[in-house]
mmCIF file of C-alpha atoms in Angstrom:
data_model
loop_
_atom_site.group_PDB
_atom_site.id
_atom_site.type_symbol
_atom_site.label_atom_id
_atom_site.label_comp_id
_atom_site.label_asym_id
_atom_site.label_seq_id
_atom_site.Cartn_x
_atom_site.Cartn_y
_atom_site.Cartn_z
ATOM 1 C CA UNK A 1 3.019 5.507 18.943
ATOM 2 C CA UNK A 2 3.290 6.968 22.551
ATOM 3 C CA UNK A 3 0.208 5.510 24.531
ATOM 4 C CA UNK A 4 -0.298 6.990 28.095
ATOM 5 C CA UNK A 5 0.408 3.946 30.918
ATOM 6 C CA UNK A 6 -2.228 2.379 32.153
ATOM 7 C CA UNK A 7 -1.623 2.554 35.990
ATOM 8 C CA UNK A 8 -4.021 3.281 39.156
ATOM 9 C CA UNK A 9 -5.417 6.398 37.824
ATOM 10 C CA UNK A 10 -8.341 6.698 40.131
ATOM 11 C CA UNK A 11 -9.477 9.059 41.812
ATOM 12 C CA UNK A 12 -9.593 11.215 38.089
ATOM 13 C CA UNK A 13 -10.773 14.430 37.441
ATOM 14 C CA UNK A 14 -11.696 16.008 34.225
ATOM 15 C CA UNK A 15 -12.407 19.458 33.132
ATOM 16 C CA UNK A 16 -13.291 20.892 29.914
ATOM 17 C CA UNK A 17 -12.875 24.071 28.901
ATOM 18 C CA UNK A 18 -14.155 26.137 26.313
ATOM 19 C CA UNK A 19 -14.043 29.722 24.430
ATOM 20 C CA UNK A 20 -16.992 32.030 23.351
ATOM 21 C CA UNK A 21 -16.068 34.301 20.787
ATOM 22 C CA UNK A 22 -18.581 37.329 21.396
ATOM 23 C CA UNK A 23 -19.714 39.684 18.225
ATOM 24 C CA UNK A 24 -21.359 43.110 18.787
ATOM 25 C CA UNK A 25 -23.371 44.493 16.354
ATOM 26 C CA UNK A 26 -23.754 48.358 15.981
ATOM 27 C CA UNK A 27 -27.288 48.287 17.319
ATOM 28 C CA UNK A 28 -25.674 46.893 20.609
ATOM 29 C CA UNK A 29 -26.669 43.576 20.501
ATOM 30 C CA UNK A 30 -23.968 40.849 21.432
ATOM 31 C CA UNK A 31 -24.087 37.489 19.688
ATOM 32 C CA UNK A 32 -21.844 34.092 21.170
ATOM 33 C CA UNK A 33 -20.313 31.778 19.052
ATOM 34 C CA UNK A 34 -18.507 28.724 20.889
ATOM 35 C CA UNK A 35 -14.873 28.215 19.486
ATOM 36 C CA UNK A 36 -14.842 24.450 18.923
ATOM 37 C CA UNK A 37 -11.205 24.951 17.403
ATOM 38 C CA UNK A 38 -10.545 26.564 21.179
ATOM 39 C CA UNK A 39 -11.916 23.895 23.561
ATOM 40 C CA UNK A 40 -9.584 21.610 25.294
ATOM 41 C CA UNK A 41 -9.916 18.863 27.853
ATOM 42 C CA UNK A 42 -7.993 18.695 30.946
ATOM 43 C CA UNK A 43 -7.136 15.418 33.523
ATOM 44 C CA UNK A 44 -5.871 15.512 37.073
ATOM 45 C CA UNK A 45 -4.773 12.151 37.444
ATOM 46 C CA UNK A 46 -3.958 10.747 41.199
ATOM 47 C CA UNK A 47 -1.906 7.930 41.383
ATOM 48 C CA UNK A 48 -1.330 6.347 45.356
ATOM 49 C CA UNK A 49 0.259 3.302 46.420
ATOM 50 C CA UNK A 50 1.980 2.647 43.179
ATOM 51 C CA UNK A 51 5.278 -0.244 43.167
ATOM 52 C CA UNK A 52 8.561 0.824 41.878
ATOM 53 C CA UNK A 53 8.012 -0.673 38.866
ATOM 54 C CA UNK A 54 5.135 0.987 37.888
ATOM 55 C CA UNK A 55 6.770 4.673 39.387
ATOM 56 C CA UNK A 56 9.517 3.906 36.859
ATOM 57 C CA UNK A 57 7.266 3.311 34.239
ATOM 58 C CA UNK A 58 5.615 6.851 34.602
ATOM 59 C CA UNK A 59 8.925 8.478 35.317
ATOM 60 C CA UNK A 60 10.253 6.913 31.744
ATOM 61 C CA UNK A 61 7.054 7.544 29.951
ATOM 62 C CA UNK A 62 7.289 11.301 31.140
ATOM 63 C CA UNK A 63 11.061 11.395 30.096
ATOM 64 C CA UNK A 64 10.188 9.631 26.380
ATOM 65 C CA UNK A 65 7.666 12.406 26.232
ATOM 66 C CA UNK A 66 9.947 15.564 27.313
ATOM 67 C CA UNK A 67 7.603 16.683 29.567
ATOM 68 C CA UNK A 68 5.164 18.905 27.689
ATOM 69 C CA UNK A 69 6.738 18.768 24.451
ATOM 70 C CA UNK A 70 5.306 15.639 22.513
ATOM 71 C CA UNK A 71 2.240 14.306 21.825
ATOM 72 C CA UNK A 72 0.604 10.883 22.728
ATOM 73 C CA UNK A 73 -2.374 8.777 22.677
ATOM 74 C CA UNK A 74 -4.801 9.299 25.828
ATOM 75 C CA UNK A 75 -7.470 6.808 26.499
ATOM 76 C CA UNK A 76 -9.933 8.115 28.897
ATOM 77 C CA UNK A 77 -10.456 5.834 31.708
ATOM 78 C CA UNK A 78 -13.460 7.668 32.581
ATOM 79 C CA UNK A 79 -15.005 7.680 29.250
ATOM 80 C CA UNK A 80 -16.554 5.313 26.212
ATOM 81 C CA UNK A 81 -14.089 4.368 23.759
ATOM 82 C CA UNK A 82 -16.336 3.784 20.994
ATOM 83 C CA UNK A 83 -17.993 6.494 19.056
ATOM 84 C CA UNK A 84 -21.476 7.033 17.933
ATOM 85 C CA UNK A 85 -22.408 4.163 20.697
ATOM 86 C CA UNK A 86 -25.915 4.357 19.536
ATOM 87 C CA UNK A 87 -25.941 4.731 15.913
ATOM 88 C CA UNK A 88 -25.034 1.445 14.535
ATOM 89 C CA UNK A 89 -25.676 2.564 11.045
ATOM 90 C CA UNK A 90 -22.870 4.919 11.402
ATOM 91 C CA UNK A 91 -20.004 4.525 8.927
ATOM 92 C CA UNK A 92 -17.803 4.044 11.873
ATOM 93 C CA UNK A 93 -19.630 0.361 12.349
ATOM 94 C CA UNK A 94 -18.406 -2.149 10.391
ATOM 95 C CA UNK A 95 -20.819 -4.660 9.454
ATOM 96 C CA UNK A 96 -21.813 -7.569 6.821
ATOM 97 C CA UNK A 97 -24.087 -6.461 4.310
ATOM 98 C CA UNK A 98 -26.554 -9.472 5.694
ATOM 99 C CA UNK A 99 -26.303 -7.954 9.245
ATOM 100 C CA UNK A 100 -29.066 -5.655 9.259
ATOM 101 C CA UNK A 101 -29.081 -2.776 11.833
ATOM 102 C CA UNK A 102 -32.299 -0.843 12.571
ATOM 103 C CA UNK A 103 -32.373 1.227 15.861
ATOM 104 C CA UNK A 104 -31.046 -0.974 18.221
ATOM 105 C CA UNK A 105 -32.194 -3.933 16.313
ATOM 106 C CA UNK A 106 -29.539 -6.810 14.671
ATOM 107 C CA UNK A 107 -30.982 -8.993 12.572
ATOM 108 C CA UNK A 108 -28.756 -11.791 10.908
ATOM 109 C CA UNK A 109 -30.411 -12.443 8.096
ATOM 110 C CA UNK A 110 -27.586 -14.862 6.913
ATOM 111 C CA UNK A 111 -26.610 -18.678 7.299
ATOM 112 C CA UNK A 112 -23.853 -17.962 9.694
ATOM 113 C CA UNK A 113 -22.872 -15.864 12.473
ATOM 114 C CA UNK A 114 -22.495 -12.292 11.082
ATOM 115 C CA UNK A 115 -20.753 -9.369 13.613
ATOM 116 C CA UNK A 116 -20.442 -6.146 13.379
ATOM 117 C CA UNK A 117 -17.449 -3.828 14.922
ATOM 118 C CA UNK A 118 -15.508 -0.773 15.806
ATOM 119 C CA UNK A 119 -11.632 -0.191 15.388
ATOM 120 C CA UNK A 120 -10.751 1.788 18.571
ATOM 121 C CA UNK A 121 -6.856 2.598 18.072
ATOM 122 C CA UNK A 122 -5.408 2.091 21.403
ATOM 123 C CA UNK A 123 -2.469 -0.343 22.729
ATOM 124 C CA UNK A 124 -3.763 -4.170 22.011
ATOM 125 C CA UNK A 125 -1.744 -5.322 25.882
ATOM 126 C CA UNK A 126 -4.548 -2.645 27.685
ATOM 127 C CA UNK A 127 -7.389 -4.200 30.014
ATOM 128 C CA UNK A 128 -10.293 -3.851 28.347
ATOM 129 C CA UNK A 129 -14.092 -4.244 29.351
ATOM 130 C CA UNK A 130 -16.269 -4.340 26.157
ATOM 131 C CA UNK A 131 -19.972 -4.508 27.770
ATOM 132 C CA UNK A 132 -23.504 -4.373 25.989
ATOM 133 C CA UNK A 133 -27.347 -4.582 26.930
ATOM 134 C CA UNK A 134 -29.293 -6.795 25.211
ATOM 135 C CA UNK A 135 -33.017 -8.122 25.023
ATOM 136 C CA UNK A 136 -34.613 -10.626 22.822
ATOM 137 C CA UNK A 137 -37.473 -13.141 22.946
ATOM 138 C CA UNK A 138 -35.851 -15.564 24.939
ATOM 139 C CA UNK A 139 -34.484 -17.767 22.569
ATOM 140 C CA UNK A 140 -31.111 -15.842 21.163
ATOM 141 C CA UNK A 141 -27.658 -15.611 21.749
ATOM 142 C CA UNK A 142 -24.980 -13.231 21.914
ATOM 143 C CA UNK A 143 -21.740 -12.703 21.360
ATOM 144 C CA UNK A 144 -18.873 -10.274 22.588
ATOM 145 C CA UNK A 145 -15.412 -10.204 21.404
ATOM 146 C CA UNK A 146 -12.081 -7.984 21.195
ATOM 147 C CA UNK A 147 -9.330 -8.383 18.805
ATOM 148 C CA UNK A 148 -6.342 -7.107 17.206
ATOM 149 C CA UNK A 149 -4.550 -8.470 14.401
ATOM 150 C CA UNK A 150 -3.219 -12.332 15.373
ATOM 151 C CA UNK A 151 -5.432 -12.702 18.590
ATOM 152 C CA UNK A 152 -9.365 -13.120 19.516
ATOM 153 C CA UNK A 153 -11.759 -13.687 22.612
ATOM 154 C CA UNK A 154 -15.057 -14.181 22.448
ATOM 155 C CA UNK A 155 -17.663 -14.836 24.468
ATOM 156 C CA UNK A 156 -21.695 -16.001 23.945
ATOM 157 C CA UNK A 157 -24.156 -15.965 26.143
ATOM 158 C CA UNK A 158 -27.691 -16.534 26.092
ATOM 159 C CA UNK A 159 -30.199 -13.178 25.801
ATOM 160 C CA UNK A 160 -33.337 -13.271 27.780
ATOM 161 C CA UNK A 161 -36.737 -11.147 27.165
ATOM 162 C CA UNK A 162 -35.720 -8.493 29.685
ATOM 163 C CA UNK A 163 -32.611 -6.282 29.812
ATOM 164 C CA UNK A 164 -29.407 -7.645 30.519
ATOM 165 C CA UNK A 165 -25.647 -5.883 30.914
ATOM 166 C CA UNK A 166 -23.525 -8.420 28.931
ATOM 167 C CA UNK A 167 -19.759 -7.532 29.641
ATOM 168 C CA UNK A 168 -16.522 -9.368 28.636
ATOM 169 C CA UNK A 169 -13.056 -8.143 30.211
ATOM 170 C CA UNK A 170 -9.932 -9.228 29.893
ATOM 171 C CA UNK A 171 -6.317 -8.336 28.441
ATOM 172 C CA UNK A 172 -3.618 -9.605 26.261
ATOM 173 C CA UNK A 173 -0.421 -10.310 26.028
ATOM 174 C CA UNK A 174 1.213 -8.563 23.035
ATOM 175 C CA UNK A 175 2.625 -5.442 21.400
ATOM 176 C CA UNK A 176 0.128 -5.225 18.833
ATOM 177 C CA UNK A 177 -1.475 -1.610 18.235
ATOM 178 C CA UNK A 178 -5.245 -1.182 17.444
ATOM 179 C CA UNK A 179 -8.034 -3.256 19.245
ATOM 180 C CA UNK A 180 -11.544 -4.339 17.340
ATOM 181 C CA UNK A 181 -14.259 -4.509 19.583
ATOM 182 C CA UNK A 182 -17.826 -5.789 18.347
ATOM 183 C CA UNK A 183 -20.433 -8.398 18.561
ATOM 184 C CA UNK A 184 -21.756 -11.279 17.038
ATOM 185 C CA UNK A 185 -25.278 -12.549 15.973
ATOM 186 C CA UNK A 186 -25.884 -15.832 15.236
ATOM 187 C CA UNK A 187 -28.270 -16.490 11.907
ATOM 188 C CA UNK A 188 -31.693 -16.454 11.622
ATOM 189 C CA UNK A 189 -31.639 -14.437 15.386
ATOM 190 C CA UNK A 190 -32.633 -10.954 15.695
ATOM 191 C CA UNK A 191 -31.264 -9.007 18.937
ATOM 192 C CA UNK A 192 -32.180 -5.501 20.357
ATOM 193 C CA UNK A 193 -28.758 -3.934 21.862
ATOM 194 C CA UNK A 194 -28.276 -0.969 23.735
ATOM 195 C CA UNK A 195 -25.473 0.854 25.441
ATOM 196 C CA UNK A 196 -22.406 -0.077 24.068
ATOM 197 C CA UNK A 197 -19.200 0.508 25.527
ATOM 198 C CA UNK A 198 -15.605 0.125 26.217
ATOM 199 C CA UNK A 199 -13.417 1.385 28.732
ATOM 200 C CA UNK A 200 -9.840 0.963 29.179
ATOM 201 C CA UNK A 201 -10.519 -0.331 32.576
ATOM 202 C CA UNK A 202 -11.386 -4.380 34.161
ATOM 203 C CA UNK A 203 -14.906 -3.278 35.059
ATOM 204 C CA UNK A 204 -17.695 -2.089 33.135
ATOM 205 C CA UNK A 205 -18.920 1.459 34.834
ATOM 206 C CA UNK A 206 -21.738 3.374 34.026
ATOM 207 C CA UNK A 207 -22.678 3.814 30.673
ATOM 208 C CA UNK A 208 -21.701 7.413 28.866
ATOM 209 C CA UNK A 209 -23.657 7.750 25.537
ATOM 210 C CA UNK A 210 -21.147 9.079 22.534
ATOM 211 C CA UNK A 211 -21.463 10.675 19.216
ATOM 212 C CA UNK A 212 -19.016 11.497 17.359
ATOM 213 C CA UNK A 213 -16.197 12.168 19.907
ATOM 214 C CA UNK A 214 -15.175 9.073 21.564
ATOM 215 C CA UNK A 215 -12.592 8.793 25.175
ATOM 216 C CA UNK A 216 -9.582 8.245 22.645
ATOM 217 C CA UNK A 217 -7.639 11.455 22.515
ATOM 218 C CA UNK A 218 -4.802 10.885 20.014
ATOM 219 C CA UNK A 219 -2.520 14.745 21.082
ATOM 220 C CA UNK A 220 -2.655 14.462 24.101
ATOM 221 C CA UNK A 221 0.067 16.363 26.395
ATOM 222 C CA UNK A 222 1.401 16.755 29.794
ATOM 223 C CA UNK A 223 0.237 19.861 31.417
ATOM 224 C CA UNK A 224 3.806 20.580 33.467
ATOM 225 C CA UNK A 225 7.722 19.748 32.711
ATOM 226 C CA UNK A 226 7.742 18.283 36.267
ATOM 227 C CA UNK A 227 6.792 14.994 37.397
ATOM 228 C CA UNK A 228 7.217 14.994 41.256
ATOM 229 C CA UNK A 229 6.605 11.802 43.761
ATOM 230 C CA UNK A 230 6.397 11.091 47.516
ATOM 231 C CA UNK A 231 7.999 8.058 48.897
ATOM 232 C CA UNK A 232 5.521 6.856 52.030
ATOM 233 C CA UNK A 233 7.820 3.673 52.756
ATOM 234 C CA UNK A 234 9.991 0.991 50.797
ATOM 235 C CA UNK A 235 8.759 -0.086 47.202
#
C-alpha cells in the first residue's frame, strides 16, 4: 500500500469543500440537501529546509504515484487518527468482555489486566503519539501502548484524582502495516478516560473530538502532475 511520507509537513493547511444540491418546488420554495457523495478534503502541505534524502524521498513517492493518477493512504497530521474517540462502546473498540465501558468509565472487572483498542491502518515505522486523559481516585494505574503484529510498547503510569494528559510517543523500526493503539486497566481498578487520540506526529497537540470519520484517508491523491522544488544552498 502507498502511504504518504512522513516529512516536515508543517505549516499545513486544510480545506474542505462541499456541494448543496438545491430543489425548487413549484410553489417557489428552494430546499438544500448537502451532497456527502460530493465533499472532498483538500491539503496544502509546506515543506522547508528538507535534506536530500528526504527531497528524494518525495520526488520518488510522487513518481511511484504518477502524479495525480493513483491513489494512497493519507494520514492527517493535523487530525485524530482514531474514530469515534468518545464512544468506547463503539464496535470500532475492541475490548474484553470483562472490560466494562460506561461513558468514559473502564472498569476491569477481571483478575488481570484487560485493554481495550483501535486498529488504525497506517505504516507501523510512522512516529506516533497515542495520548489520553485520565482521572481516578488516586489509587489506579494506567496503561498506554501501540502495536503492530511482532512488536509492543507500553507504558503505565499512575492516575491521580484530577485530570491528567497521559501521552506515549515513539516509533519503530519495521515494515509492518497496521498499528493497534489502546490502553490497559489493571483488575479490580476502575478509570474515567477522556480525549483519546493519535496523531501521526512526536507530540501530542490539541485534542480534535471524532465520530465516525477519523484523519486516515485511504484515496487520497495529488492535486497537480508537477512536483517543483527550490534549492536555497547545498543539501
Amino acid at each position: 500500500m502507498l502511504y504518504f511520507p512522513q516529512l516536515s509537513q508543517f505549516p499545513i493547511t486544510r480545506r474542505r469543500r462541499t456541494r448543496t444540491v438545491l430543489n425548487e418546488s413549484p410553489g417557489g420554495h428552494q430546499y438544500g440537501l448537502v451532497d456527502d457523495a460530493a465533499a472532498r478534503v483538500e491539503w496544502r502541505l509546506s515543506f522547508t529546509g528538507l535534506s536530500d534524502g528526504e527531497r528524494d524521498a518525495l520526488g520518488q513517492f510522487f513518481e511511484t504515484a504518477e502524479g495525480r493518477l493513483e491513489d494512497f493512504t493519507f494520514l492527517d497530521p493535523a487530525d485524530n487518527l482514531l474514530a469515534w474517540s468518545e464512544d468506547l462502546t463503539n464496535p470500532v473498540w475492541q475490548r474484553n468482555a470483562l472490560l466494562q465501558a460506561a461513558g468514559g468509565q473502564l472498569t476491569n472487572a477481571g483478575l488481570a489486566p484487560l485493554r481495550i483498542e483501535q486498529n488504525v491502518s497506517g505504516p507501523g515505522w510512522f512516529r506516533y503519539a497515542l495520548s489520553v486523559y485520565a482521572r481516578g481516585t488516586g489509587n489506579e494505574r494506567i496503561g498506554l501502548y501501540r502495536a503492530t503484529q511482532t512488536l509492543e510498547e507500553l507504558t503505565v503510569e499512575d492516575v491521580g484524582t484530577a485530570w491528567k494528559r497521559h501521552v506515549l510517543s515513539g516509533q519503530f523500526s519495521t515494515t509492518e502495516e497496521g498499528v493497534r493503539f489502546g490502553l490497559q486497566i489493571e483488575p479490580g481498578q476502575s478509570v474515567e478516560v477522556s480525549g483519546l487520540q493519535v496523531e501521526a506526529q512526536a507530540a501530542a497537540s490539541v485534542y480534535k473530538k471524532t465520530g465516525a470519520r477519523s484523519g486516515v484517508y485511504g484515496q487520497a491523491r495529488f492535486g497537480e502532475d508537477g512536483l517543483d522544488a527550490t534549492a536555497e544552498g547545498p543539501s
